[in-house]
PDB file of C-alpha atoms and ligand atoms in Angstrom:
ATOM      1  CA  MET A1444     115.796 -44.976 -66.318  1.00 37.00           C
ATOM      2  CA  ALA A1445     118.199 -42.557 -65.015  1.00 38.00           C
ATOM      3  CA  ARG A1446     116.727 -38.998 -64.562  1.00 43.00           C
ATOM      4  CA  ARG A1447     119.178 -37.323 -66.806  1.00 51.00           C
ATOM      5  CA  TRP A1448     119.863 -39.072 -70.083  1.00 50.00           C
ATOM      6  CA  LYS A1449     123.574 -39.333 -71.412  1.00 51.00           C
ATOM      7  CA  ASN A1450     124.345 -38.493 -74.835  1.00 54.00           C
ATOM      8  CA  GLU A1451     125.843 -41.386 -76.834  1.00 57.00           C
ATOM      9  CA  LEU A1452     127.134 -38.581 -79.342  1.00 56.00           C
ATOM     10  CA  THR A1453     129.428 -36.498 -77.372  1.00 50.00           C
ATOM     11  CA  GLN A1454     131.052 -32.986 -78.226  1.00 47.00           C
ATOM     12  CA  ALA A1455     133.735 -34.854 -80.129  1.00 46.00           C
ATOM     13  CA  ASP A1456     130.986 -35.616 -82.783  1.00 44.00           C
ATOM     14  CA  VAL A1457     130.460 -32.040 -83.411  1.00 46.00           C
ATOM     15  CA  THR A1458     132.579 -29.792 -85.861  1.00 37.00           C
ATOM     16  CA  PRO A1459     134.423 -27.331 -83.845  1.00 37.00           C
ATOM     17  CA  GLN A1460     132.597 -23.932 -84.551  1.00 46.00           C
ATOM     18  CA  ALA A1461     134.134 -20.570 -84.645  1.00 36.00           C
ATOM     19  CA  ALA A1462     130.580 -19.453 -83.686  1.00 34.00           C
ATOM     20  CA  TYR A1463     130.470 -21.940 -80.934  1.00 41.00           C
ATOM     21  CA  MET A1464     131.465 -21.895 -77.217  1.00 41.00           C
ATOM     22  CA  ASN A1465     135.164 -22.048 -76.501  1.00 40.00           C
ATOM     23  CA  ARG A1466     136.530 -25.211 -75.367  1.00 37.00           C
ATOM     24  CA  ARG A1467     136.467 -24.279 -71.692  1.00 33.00           C
ATOM     25  CA  GLN A1468     132.838 -23.409 -71.821  1.00 39.00           C
ATOM     26  CA  VAL A1469     132.186 -26.871 -73.592  1.00 39.00           C
ATOM     27  CA  MET A1470     133.946 -28.702 -71.030  1.00 35.00           C
ATOM     28  CA  ALA A1471     132.302 -26.761 -68.087  1.00 34.00           C
ATOM     29  CA  GLY A1472     128.983 -27.698 -69.942  1.00 37.00           C
ATOM     30  CA  LEU A1473     129.782 -31.312 -70.139  1.00 38.00           C
ATOM     31  CA  ALA A1474     130.807 -31.410 -66.462  1.00 34.00           C
ATOM     32  CA  GLY A1475     127.390 -29.955 -65.662  1.00 35.00           C
ATOM     33  CA  LEU A1476     125.949 -32.853 -67.472  1.00 36.00           C
ATOM     34  CA  GLY A1477     128.323 -35.547 -65.886  1.00 34.00           C
ATOM     35  CA  LEU A1478     129.746 -36.077 -69.419  1.00 35.00           C
ATOM     36  CA  ALA A1479     133.375 -34.734 -69.029  1.00 32.00           C
ATOM     37  CA  GLY A1480     135.698 -37.575 -69.927  1.00 31.00           C
ATOM     38  CA  MET A1481     132.992 -39.930 -70.777  1.00 33.00           C
ATOM     39  CA  ALA A1482     134.270 -42.524 -73.241  1.00 32.00           C
ATOM     40  CA  ARG A1483     132.303 -42.899 -76.386  1.00 35.00           C
ATOM     41  CA  PRO A1484     130.500 -46.468 -76.277  1.00 35.00           C
ATOM     42  CA  ALA A1485     132.202 -48.705 -78.614  1.00 36.00           C
ATOM     43  CA  ASP A1486     129.031 -49.675 -80.181  1.00 37.00           C
ATOM     44  CA  ALA A1487     127.524 -46.329 -80.565  1.00 43.00           C
ATOM     45  CA  ALA A1488     126.653 -45.429 -84.221  1.00 50.00           C
ATOM     46  CA  VAL A1489     128.623 -42.244 -84.616  1.00 57.00           C
ATOM     47  CA  LEU A1490     127.279 -39.906 -87.197  1.00 90.00           C
ATOM     48  CA  LYS A1491     129.110 -37.154 -89.165  1.00 63.00           C
ATOM     49  CA  PRO A1492     128.625 -33.950 -87.360  1.00 77.00           C
ATOM     50  CA  THR A1493     126.489 -31.290 -88.810  1.00 97.00           C
ATOM     51  CA  ASN A1494     127.664 -27.730 -89.054  1.00 97.00           C
ATOM     52  CA  TYR A1495     125.675 -24.624 -87.920  1.00 97.00           C
ATOM     53  CA  GLU A1496     125.375 -23.249 -91.328  1.00 97.00           C
ATOM     54  CA  ALA A1497     123.601 -26.547 -92.658  1.00 97.00           C
ATOM     55  CA  ILE A1498     121.180 -26.775 -89.503  1.00 98.00           C
ATOM     56  CA  THR A1499     120.058 -23.222 -89.795  1.00 98.00           C
ATOM     57  CA  GLN A1500     119.956 -23.008 -93.525  1.00 98.00           C
ATOM     58  CA  TYR A1501     118.209 -26.309 -94.583  1.00 98.00           C
ATOM     59  CA  ASN A1502     115.123 -26.335 -92.949  1.00 98.00           C
ATOM     60  CA  ASN A1503     111.247 -27.380 -93.021  1.00 98.00           C
ATOM     61  CA  PHE A1504     109.023 -24.694 -91.663  1.00 98.00           C
ATOM     62  CA  TYR A1505     106.198 -24.329 -94.017  1.00 98.00           C
ATOM     63  CA  GLU A1506     104.922 -21.361 -92.111  1.00 98.00           C
ATOM     64  CA  PHE A1507     107.749 -19.620 -93.880  1.00 98.00           C
ATOM     65  CA  GLY A1508     107.548 -21.416 -97.333  1.00 98.00           C
ATOM     66  CA  THR A1509     108.002 -24.779 -98.570  1.00 97.00           C
ATOM     67  CA  GLY A1510     111.566 -24.479-100.090  1.00 98.00           C
ATOM     68  CA  LYS A1511     114.349 -25.668 -97.817  1.00 98.00           C
ATOM     69  CA  ASP A1512     116.000 -22.051 -97.719  1.00 98.00           C
ATOM     70  CA  ASP A1513     112.723 -20.264 -97.408  1.00 98.00           C
ATOM     71  CA  PRO A1514     112.640 -20.366 -93.604  1.00 98.00           C
ATOM     72  CA  ALA A1515     116.123 -18.765 -93.418  1.00 98.00           C
ATOM     73  CA  LYS A1516     115.174 -16.245 -95.623  1.00 98.00           C
ATOM     74  CA  ASN A1517     111.533 -15.444 -94.272  1.00 98.00           C
ATOM     75  CA  ALA A1518     111.738 -16.218 -90.337  1.00 98.00           C
ATOM     76  CA  HIS A1519     113.409 -12.938 -89.484  1.00 98.00           C
ATOM     77  CA  ARG A1520     109.980 -11.467 -89.679  1.00 97.00           C
ATOM     78  CA  LEU A1521     108.792 -13.465 -86.710  1.00 98.00           C
ATOM     79  CA  THR A1522     108.609 -11.465 -83.392  1.00 98.00           C
ATOM     80  CA  THR A1523     109.424 -13.780 -80.670  1.00 98.00           C
ATOM     81  CA  ALA A1524     109.282 -11.736 -77.722  1.00 98.00           C
ATOM     82  CA  PRO A1525     107.143 -11.441 -75.597  1.00 98.00           C
ATOM     83  CA  TRP A1526     106.147 -14.982 -75.981  1.00 98.00           C
ATOM     84  CA  THR A1527     103.657 -16.800 -73.739  1.00 98.00           C
ATOM     85  CA  ILE A1528     102.668 -20.523 -73.872  1.00 98.00           C
ATOM     86  CA  ARG A1529      99.030 -21.493 -72.948  1.00 99.00           C
ATOM     87  CA  ILE A1530      99.009 -24.704 -70.869  1.00 99.00           C
ATOM     88  CA  ASP A1531      95.363 -26.013 -70.693  1.00 98.00           C
ATOM     89  CA  GLY A1532      93.281 -29.026 -70.500  1.00 98.00           C
ATOM     90  CA  MET A1533      93.774 -31.675 -67.747  1.00 98.00           C
ATOM     91  CA  VAL A1534      96.283 -29.756 -65.628  1.00 99.00           C
ATOM     92  CA  GLU A1535      96.099 -28.535 -62.054  1.00 98.00           C
ATOM     93  CA  ARG A1536      97.427 -25.092 -62.895  1.00 98.00           C
ATOM     94  CA  PRO A1537      96.331 -23.973 -66.476  1.00 98.00           C
ATOM     95  CA  GLY A1538      97.145 -20.563 -67.674  1.00 98.00           C
ATOM     96  CA  ASP A1539      99.253 -18.304 -69.791  1.00 98.00           C
ATOM     97  CA  TYR A1540     102.952 -19.028 -68.937  1.00 98.00           C
ATOM     98  CA  ALA A1541     105.470 -16.282 -69.755  1.00 98.00           C
ATOM     99  CA  LEU A1542     108.446 -17.995 -71.498  1.00 98.00           C
ATOM    100  CA  GLU A1543     111.023 -16.074 -69.262  1.00 98.00           C
ATOM    101  CA  ASP A1544     109.207 -17.296 -66.400  1.00 98.00           C
ATOM    102  CA  ILE A1545     109.223 -20.892 -67.585  1.00 98.00           C
ATOM    103  CA  LEU A1546     112.805 -20.720 -68.395  1.00 98.00           C
ATOM    104  CA  SER A1547     113.930 -19.325 -65.095  1.00 98.00           C
ATOM    105  CA  LYS A1548     112.585 -22.491 -63.520  1.00 98.00           C
ATOM    106  CA  MET A1549     114.245 -25.094 -66.092  1.00 98.00           C
ATOM    107  CA  THR A1550     117.355 -26.758 -66.154  1.00 96.00           C
ATOM    108  CA  ILE A1551     118.877 -26.049 -69.647  1.00 97.00           C
ATOM    109  CA  GLU A1552     121.117 -28.779 -70.850  1.00 97.00           C
ATOM    110  CA  GLU A1553     122.896 -29.616 -74.119  1.00 95.00           C
ATOM    111  CA  ARG A1554     121.488 -32.668 -76.002  1.00 96.00           C
ATOM    112  CA  ILE A1555     123.214 -33.692 -79.052  1.00 96.00           C
ATOM    113  CA  TYR A1556     120.700 -35.686 -80.914  1.00 97.00           C
ATOM    114  CA  ARG A1557     120.267 -37.284 -84.403  1.00 97.00           C
ATOM    115  CA  LEU A1558     117.264 -35.551 -86.409  1.00 98.00           C
ATOM    116  CA  ARG A1559     115.717 -37.862 -89.197  1.00 98.00           C
ATOM    117  CA  CYS A1560     113.325 -36.187 -91.426  1.00 98.00           C
ATOM    118  CA  VAL A1561     110.503 -38.342 -92.938  1.00 98.00           C
ATOM    119  CA  GLU A1562     111.767 -37.064 -96.387  1.00 98.00           C
ATOM    120  CA  GLY A1563     114.894 -39.209 -95.992  1.00 98.00           C
ATOM    121  CA  TRP A1564     117.611 -36.669 -94.797  1.00 97.00           C
ATOM    122  CA  SER A1565     119.226 -36.364 -91.456  1.00 97.00           C
ATOM    123  CA  MET A1566     121.293 -34.206 -89.198  1.00 97.00           C
ATOM    124  CA  VAL A1567     123.057 -34.144 -85.763  1.00 97.00           C
ATOM    125  CA  VAL A1568     121.903 -31.314 -83.889  1.00 97.00           C
ATOM    126  CA  PRO A1569     123.499 -29.970 -80.620  1.00 96.00           C
ATOM    127  CA  TRP A1570     120.306 -28.613 -78.908  1.00 97.00           C
ATOM    128  CA  ASN A1571     120.059 -26.609 -75.668  1.00 97.00           C
ATOM    129  CA  GLY A1572     116.767 -26.980 -73.811  1.00 98.00           C
ATOM    130  CA  PHE A1573     115.027 -28.682 -70.921  1.00 98.00           C
ATOM    131  CA  GLU A1574     112.858 -31.867 -70.466  1.00 98.00           C
ATOM    132  CA  LEU A1575     109.271 -31.541 -71.484  1.00 98.00           C
ATOM    133  CA  LYS A1576     108.495 -33.453 -68.333  1.00 98.00           C
ATOM    134  CA  ASP A1577     109.724 -30.672 -66.149  1.00 98.00           C
ATOM    135  CA  LEU A1578     107.302 -28.089 -67.954  1.00 98.00           C
ATOM    136  CA  LEU A1579     104.397 -30.622 -67.569  1.00 98.00           C
ATOM    137  CA  ASP A1580     105.211 -31.088 -63.920  1.00 98.00           C
ATOM    138  CA  LEU A1581     105.316 -27.267 -63.334  1.00 98.00           C
ATOM    139  CA  ALA A1582     101.485 -27.254 -64.751  1.00 98.00           C
ATOM    140  CA  GLY A1583     100.629 -30.433 -62.780  1.00 98.00           C
ATOM    141  CA  VAL A1584      99.171 -33.173 -65.204  1.00 98.00           C
ATOM    142  CA  LYS A1585      95.887 -34.671 -64.071  1.00 98.00           C
ATOM    143  CA  ALA A1586      95.644 -38.320 -63.365  1.00 98.00           C
ATOM    144  CA  ASP A1587      93.199 -38.722 -66.326  1.00 98.00           C
ATOM    145  CA  ALA A1588      95.313 -37.080 -69.027  1.00 98.00           C
ATOM    146  CA  LYS A1589      96.554 -39.548 -71.694  1.00 99.00           C
ATOM    147  CA  TYR A1590      98.075 -37.361 -74.605  1.00 99.00           C
ATOM    148  CA  VAL A1591      99.623 -33.913 -75.016  1.00 99.00           C
ATOM    149  CA  ALA A1592      98.817 -31.699 -77.863  1.00 99.00           C
ATOM    150  CA  MET A1593     100.718 -28.860 -79.133  1.00 99.00           C
ATOM    151  CA  GLU A1594     100.192 -26.008 -81.414  1.00 98.00           C
ATOM    152  CA  THR A1595     102.379 -23.493 -83.341  1.00 99.00           C
ATOM    153  CA  LEU A1596     101.776 -19.708 -83.478  1.00 98.00           C
ATOM    154  CA  LEU A1597      99.081 -18.521 -86.123  1.00 98.00           C
ATOM    155  CA  ARG A1598     100.321 -15.151 -87.193  1.00 98.00           C
ATOM    156  CA  PRO A1599      99.967 -14.752 -91.024  1.00 98.00           C
ATOM    157  CA  GLU A1600     101.291 -11.318 -91.028  1.00 98.00           C
ATOM    158  CA  GLU A1601     104.643 -12.594 -89.999  1.00 98.00           C
ATOM    159  CA  MET A1602     104.290 -16.148 -91.243  1.00 98.00           C
ATOM    160  CA  ARG A1603     103.777 -15.630 -94.888  1.00 97.00           C
ATOM    161  CA  GLY A1604     103.284 -19.449 -95.676  1.00 98.00           C
ATOM    162  CA  GLN A1605     100.155 -19.071 -93.507  1.00 98.00           C
ATOM    163  CA  ARG A1606      98.563 -16.975 -96.130  1.00 98.00           C
ATOM    164  CA  TYR A1607      98.379 -20.129 -98.282  1.00 97.00           C
ATOM    165  CA  PRO A1608      96.234 -23.289 -97.467  1.00 96.00           C
ATOM    166  CA  ILE A1609      99.280 -25.678 -97.985  1.00 95.00           C
ATOM    167  CA  ILE A1610      98.193 -27.400 -94.823  1.00 97.00           C
ATOM    168  CA  GLN A1611      95.454 -26.485 -92.291  1.00 98.00           C
ATOM    169  CA  TRP A1612      96.938 -23.860 -89.985  1.00 98.00           C
ATOM    170  CA  PRO A1613      97.960 -23.656 -87.211  1.00 98.00           C
ATOM    171  CA  TYR A1614     100.413 -26.664 -87.385  1.00 99.00           C
ATOM    172  CA  VAL A1615      99.458 -29.235 -84.587  1.00 99.00           C
ATOM    173  CA  GLU A1616     101.152 -32.175 -83.106  1.00 99.00           C
ATOM    174  CA  GLY A1617     100.846 -34.559 -80.326  1.00 98.00           C
ATOM    175  CA  LEU A1618     102.340 -37.110 -78.230  1.00 99.00           C
ATOM    176  CA  ARG A1619     101.046 -39.929 -75.838  1.00 98.00           C
ATOM    177  CA  LEU A1620     101.812 -38.775 -72.386  1.00 99.00           C
ATOM    178  CA  ASP A1621     104.482 -41.429 -71.661  1.00 98.00           C
ATOM    179  CA  GLU A1622     106.297 -40.292 -74.733  1.00 98.00           C
ATOM    180  CA  ALA A1623     106.062 -36.623 -73.651  1.00 99.00           C
ATOM    181  CA  MET A1624     107.197 -37.437 -69.998  1.00 98.00           C
ATOM    182  CA  HIS A1625     110.349 -39.625 -71.559  1.00 98.00           C
ATOM    183  CA  PRO A1626     113.542 -38.051 -70.461  1.00 98.00           C
ATOM    184  CA  LEU A1627     114.618 -37.914 -74.138  1.00 98.00           C
ATOM    185  CA  THR A1628     111.819 -35.491 -75.043  1.00 98.00           C
ATOM    186  CA  ILE A1629     112.892 -31.827 -74.731  1.00 98.00           C
ATOM    187  CA  MET A1630     111.777 -28.333 -75.543  1.00 99.00           C
ATOM    188  CA  ALA A1631     114.760 -26.710 -77.212  1.00 98.00           C
ATOM    189  CA  ASN A1632     115.549 -22.993 -77.043  1.00 98.00           C
ATOM    190  CA  GLY A1633     119.027 -23.130 -78.380  1.00 98.00           C
ATOM    191  CA  ILE A1634     121.470 -24.719 -80.849  1.00 97.00           C
ATOM    192  CA  TYR A1635     125.094 -24.738 -80.508  1.00 96.00           C
ATOM    193  CA  GLY A1636     124.912 -22.763 -77.245  1.00 96.00           C
ATOM    194  CA  LYS A1637     123.187 -19.772 -78.993  1.00 97.00           C
ATOM    195  CA  PRO A1638     119.509 -18.715 -78.946  1.00 98.00           C
ATOM    196  CA  ILE A1639     117.537 -20.918 -81.401  1.00 98.00           C
ATOM    197  CA  PRO A1640     117.314 -19.146 -84.782  1.00 98.00           C
ATOM    198  CA  ASN A1641     113.782 -18.391 -85.883  1.00 98.00           C
ATOM    199  CA  GLN A1642     113.785 -20.809 -88.774  1.00 98.00           C
ATOM    200  CA  ASN A1643     114.671 -23.583 -86.270  1.00 98.00           C
ATOM    201  CA  GLY A1644     111.572 -22.714 -84.258  1.00 98.00           C
ATOM    202  CA  ALA A1645     112.186 -19.881 -81.975  1.00 98.00           C
ATOM    203  CA  PRO A1646     111.732 -19.121 -79.218  1.00 98.00           C
ATOM    204  CA  LEU A1647     110.729 -22.787 -78.120  1.00 99.00           C
ATOM    205  CA  ARG A1648     110.236 -25.911 -80.069  1.00 99.00           C
ATOM    206  CA  LEU A1649     109.660 -29.675 -79.269  1.00 99.00           C
ATOM    207  CA  VAL A1650     112.440 -32.103 -80.024  1.00 98.00           C
ATOM    208  CA  VAL A1651     111.629 -36.001 -80.001  1.00 98.00           C
ATOM    209  CA  PRO A1652     114.633 -37.623 -81.466  1.00 98.00           C
ATOM    210  CA  TRP A1653     113.285 -41.216 -81.963  1.00 98.00           C
ATOM    211  CA  LYS A1654     110.430 -39.941 -84.240  1.00 98.00           C
ATOM    212  CA  TYR A1655     110.415 -38.334 -87.886  1.00 98.00           C
ATOM    213  CA  GLY A1656     111.086 -34.697 -87.573  1.00 98.00           C
ATOM    214  CA  PHE A1657     107.630 -33.407 -88.427  1.00 98.00           C
ATOM    215  CA  LYS A1658     106.677 -34.511 -84.890  1.00 98.00           C
ATOM    216  CA  SER A1659     109.072 -31.871 -83.502  1.00 99.00           C
ATOM    217  CA  ILE A1660     106.655 -28.858 -83.601  1.00 99.00           C
ATOM    218  CA  LYS A1661     108.134 -25.495 -83.713  1.00 99.00           C
ATOM    219  CA  SER A1662     107.364 -22.050 -82.182  1.00 99.00           C
ATOM    220  CA  VAL A1663     104.902 -23.689 -79.780  1.00 99.00           C
ATOM    221  CA  VAL A1664     102.266 -21.344 -78.190  1.00 99.00           C
ATOM    222  CA  ARG A1665      99.929 -23.851 -76.659  1.00 99.00           C
ATOM    223  CA  ILE A1666     100.161 -27.209 -74.785  1.00 99.00           C
ATOM    224  CA  SER A1667      97.116 -29.115 -73.980  1.00 99.00           C
ATOM    225  CA  LEU A1668      96.644 -32.177 -71.820  1.00 99.00           C
ATOM    226  CA  VAL A1669      93.638 -34.271 -73.302  1.00 99.00           C
ATOM    227  CA  ASP A1670      92.405 -37.795 -72.997  1.00 98.00           C
ATOM    228  CA  GLN A1671      91.980 -38.581 -76.749  1.00 98.00           C
ATOM    229  CA  GLU A1672      94.578 -38.877 -79.140  1.00 98.00           C
ATOM    230  CA  PRO A1673      94.946 -35.250 -80.818  1.00 98.00           C
ATOM    231  CA  PRO A1674      94.710 -34.444 -84.357  1.00 98.00           C
ATOM    232  CA  THR A1675      98.251 -33.886 -86.246  1.00 98.00           C
ATOM    233  CA  SER A1676      98.812 -31.730 -89.145  1.00 98.00           C
ATOM    234  CA  TRP A1677     100.310 -34.269 -91.370  1.00 98.00           C
ATOM    235  CA  ASN A1678      97.929 -36.928 -90.507  1.00 98.00           C
ATOM    236  CA  ARG A1679      95.108 -34.519 -91.496  1.00 98.00           C
ATOM    237  CA  ALA A1680      96.740 -33.552 -94.745  1.00 98.00           C
ATOM    238  CA  LEU A1681      97.658 -37.162 -95.813  1.00 98.00           C
ATOM    239  CA  PRO A1682      96.067 -39.740 -93.599  1.00 97.00           C
ATOM    240  CA  ASN A1683      97.276 -42.740 -95.452  1.00 96.00           C
ATOM    241  CA  GLU A1684     100.865 -41.495 -95.570  1.00 97.00           C
ATOM    242  CA  TYR A1685     101.378 -40.234 -91.746  1.00 97.00           C
ATOM    243  CA  LYS A1686      99.935 -41.770 -88.557  1.00 97.00           C
ATOM    244  CA  PHE A1687     100.097 -40.592 -85.085  1.00 98.00           C
ATOM    245  CA  TYR A1688     103.272 -42.352 -83.979  1.00 98.00           C
ATOM    246  CA  SER A1689     105.685 -41.718 -86.702  1.00 98.00           C
ATOM    247  CA  ASN A1690     108.568 -43.388 -85.070  1.00 98.00           C
ATOM    248  CA  VAL A1691     111.670 -43.706 -87.218  1.00 98.00           C
ATOM    249  CA  ASN A1692     111.640 -47.360 -88.671  1.00 98.00           C
ATOM    250  CA  PRO A1693     113.863 -48.415 -91.289  1.00 98.00           C
ATOM    251  CA  GLU A1694     111.643 -51.400 -91.862  1.00 98.00           C
ATOM    252  CA  VAL A1695     108.319 -49.588 -92.586  1.00 97.00           C
ATOM    253  CA  ASP A1696     108.610 -47.728 -95.736  1.00 97.00           C
ATOM    254  CA  HIS A1697     106.854 -44.545 -96.569  1.00 97.00           C
ATOM    255  CA  PRO A1698     103.998 -45.390 -99.107  1.00 95.00           C
ATOM    256  CA  ARG A1699     106.114 -43.390-101.766  1.00 97.00           C
ATOM    257  CA  TRP A1700     109.713 -44.188-100.756  1.00 97.00           C
ATOM    258  CA  SER A1701     112.010 -46.333 -98.872  1.00 98.00           C
ATOM    259  CA  GLN A1702     112.876 -45.494 -95.206  1.00 98.00           C
ATOM    260  CA  ALA A1703     115.749 -47.823 -94.988  1.00 98.00           C
ATOM    261  CA  THR A1704     118.572 -45.122 -95.761  1.00 98.00           C
ATOM    262  CA  GLU A1705     119.114 -41.525 -95.161  1.00 97.00           C
ATOM    263  CA  ARG A1706     121.221 -38.728 -96.680  1.00 96.00           C
ATOM    264  CA  PRO A1707     123.185 -36.702 -94.057  1.00 95.00           C
ATOM    265  CA  ILE A1708     123.099 -33.025 -94.708  1.00 96.00           C
ATOM    266  CA  GLY A1709     126.004 -30.551 -94.491  1.00 93.00           C
ATOM    267  CA  GLY A1710     128.734 -33.020 -95.598  1.00 86.00           C
ATOM    268  CA  GLY A1711     128.706 -31.789 -99.416  1.00 86.00           C
ATOM    269  CA  LEU A1712     127.244 -33.555-102.437  1.00 85.00           C
ATOM    270  CA  LEU A1713     129.441 -36.792-102.350  1.00 89.00           C
ATOM    271  CA  THR A1714     128.191 -37.608 -98.959  1.00 90.00           C
ATOM    272  CA  LYS A1715     126.831 -41.317 -99.061  1.00 94.00           C
ATOM    273  CA  ARG A1716     123.604 -42.378 -97.805  1.00 96.00           C
ATOM    274  CA  GLN A1717     123.771 -44.159 -94.594  1.00 95.00           C
ATOM    275  CA  PRO A1718     121.425 -46.879 -92.880  1.00 98.00           C
ATOM    276  CA  THR A1719     118.473 -45.571 -90.914  1.00 98.00           C
ATOM    277  CA  LEU A1720     118.452 -46.817 -87.224  1.00 98.00           C
ATOM    278  CA  MET A1721     115.421 -48.387 -85.481  1.00 98.00           C
ATOM    279  CA  PHE A1722     113.830 -45.565 -83.273  1.00 98.00           C
ATOM    280  CA  ASN A1723     116.612 -43.364 -84.926  1.00 98.00           C
ATOM    281  CA  GLY A1724     119.297 -45.144 -82.837  1.00 98.00           C
ATOM    282  CA  TYR A1725     117.270 -44.690 -79.569  1.00 98.00           C
ATOM    283  CA  GLU A1726     115.738 -48.218 -79.312  1.00 98.00           C
ATOM    284  CA  LYS A1727     117.474 -48.933 -76.134  1.00 98.00           C
ATOM    285  CA  GLU A1728     115.909 -45.889 -74.455  1.00 98.00           C
ATOM    286  CA  VAL A1729     112.496 -45.959 -76.086  1.00 98.00           C
ATOM    287  CA  GLY A1730     111.824 -49.462 -77.328  1.00 98.00           C
ATOM    288  CA  ALA A1731     109.769 -50.406 -74.204  1.00 98.00           C
ATOM    289  CA  LEU A1732     107.128 -47.678 -74.713  1.00 98.00           C
ATOM    290  CA  TYR A1733     106.039 -49.554 -77.762  1.00 98.00           C
ATOM    291  CA  GLU A1734     106.193 -53.316 -76.482  1.00 97.00           C
ATOM    292  CA  GLY A1735     103.619 -55.423 -77.931  1.00 96.00           C
ATOM    293  CA  MET A1736     102.505 -52.743 -80.677  1.00 97.00           C
ATOM    294  CA  ASP A1737     102.287 -53.669 -84.186  1.00 96.00           C
ATOM    295  CA  LEU A1738     104.643 -51.050 -85.598  1.00 96.00           C
ATOM    296  CA  ARG A1739     103.495 -51.610 -89.180  1.00 95.00           C
ATOM    297  CA  LYS A1740      99.884 -50.685 -88.188  1.00 94.00           C
ATOM    298  CA  TYR A1741     100.753 -48.063 -85.729  1.00 93.00           C
ATOM    299  CA  PHE A1742     103.517 -46.098 -87.960  1.00 96.00           C
TER     300      PHE A1742
HETATM  301  N1  LIG B3278     106.891 -27.324 -87.102  1.00 65.00           N
HETATM  302  C1  LIG B3278     106.075 -26.396 -87.850  1.00 65.00           C
HETATM  303  N2  LIG B3278     105.412 -25.628 -86.976  1.00 65.00           N
HETATM  304  N3  LIG B3278     106.028 -26.362 -89.162  1.00 65.00           N
HETATM  305  C2  LIG B3278     106.682 -27.046 -89.827  1.00 65.00           C
HETATM  306  O1  LIG B3278     106.603 -27.008 -91.279  1.00 65.00           O
HETATM  307  N4  LIG B3278     108.430 -29.013 -90.076  1.00 65.00           N
HETATM  308  C3  LIG B3278     108.878 -30.154 -89.383  1.00 65.00           C
HETATM  309  C4  LIG B3278     109.262 -29.935 -87.871  1.00 65.00           C
HETATM  310  N5  LIG B3278     108.413 -28.915 -87.209  1.00 65.00           N
HETATM  311  C5  LIG B3278     107.621 -27.981 -89.389  1.00 65.00           C
HETATM  312  C6  LIG B3278     107.621 -28.023 -87.909  1.00 65.00           C
HETATM  313  C7  LIG B3278     109.751 -31.017 -90.157  1.00 65.00           C
HETATM  314  S1  LIG B3278     109.011 -31.719 -91.665  1.00 65.00           S
HETATM  315  C8  LIG B3278     110.956 -31.252 -89.825  1.00 65.00           C
HETATM  316  S2  LIG B3278     111.990 -32.346 -90.548  1.00 65.00           S
HETATM  317  C9  LIG B3278     111.613 -30.382 -88.647  1.00 65.00           C
HETATM  318  O2  LIG B3278     110.712 -29.458 -88.125  1.00 65.00           O
HETATM  319  C10 LIG B3278     112.724 -29.549 -89.082  1.00 65.00           C
HETATM  320  O3  LIG B3278     113.334 -29.039 -88.206  1.00 65.00           O
HETATM  321  P1  LIG B3278     114.738 -27.960 -88.472  1.00 65.00           P
HETATM  322  O4  LIG B3278     114.348 -27.082 -89.551  1.00 65.00           O
HETATM  323  O5  LIG B3278     115.113 -27.305 -87.204  1.00 65.00           O
HETATM  324  O6  LIG B3278     115.874 -29.146 -88.951  1.00 65.00           O
END
């Protein structure tokens, strides 16, 4: 696997945005990624681009309410600076890492990824961020670590949803170590070349594009290396409906609805549902991680 993954979706798949970078900056950014002039693979399933407004106004972030527009309305109350991330457990260099120190050591790239929510809707998001592997390497993962657990900020004064026991707070998620180390797995601090809005998980959130969106935990304050499968919020809340892996899989339905198709957000009410792709379209990149596993059992 190449050290730096190349996007199948290119800048050409993203709606030109007045608010976005100008063309020169875009080309410079692509050149930095080795993508300038890269032809779109003929077999790539190309999605309709999602506009900035939809990405930042149609959100799931229960810490700010359960309505799709609640995060955009309420998340401005969140203080995101200063921000530290505790990295602990089975690491050589545990500690509280200041976000600006982390960012100064990371290579920030643009990654245009599909996002598929377990509820049956999808987007294409141009994230800015760095590979989680690089952060884990900074802390030094010990040989006996097997999983990565993550935790969202707990601050009910600013996160009003946390005043209600909708789920057990703080929101927690986790990955197997090889999933966390995979080059597709990033920590995002930007969207469309701008700082990530609070409602999308400022100042730093996980993005795992081949898994249902709820695995991509927002506003992360703690990353723990452990040797047991860590608890995850939606598995805790509804253990029969959400299991640890949560890989996007059109052939394994949610107990209450089909996962075969998805509704792209941002294209207007007449937008047709489209087929959901195995591993959200990233099977070539990540299929090997699950070789020999019964994906109906480990869903
Ligand atoms: N992270 C936290 N802390 N709280 C949440 O409610 N919602 C998840 C995920 N991360 C959620 C979260 C779900 S269900 C989805 S689909 C994505 O965030 C949505 O990300 P977006 O709002 O940036 O599109």
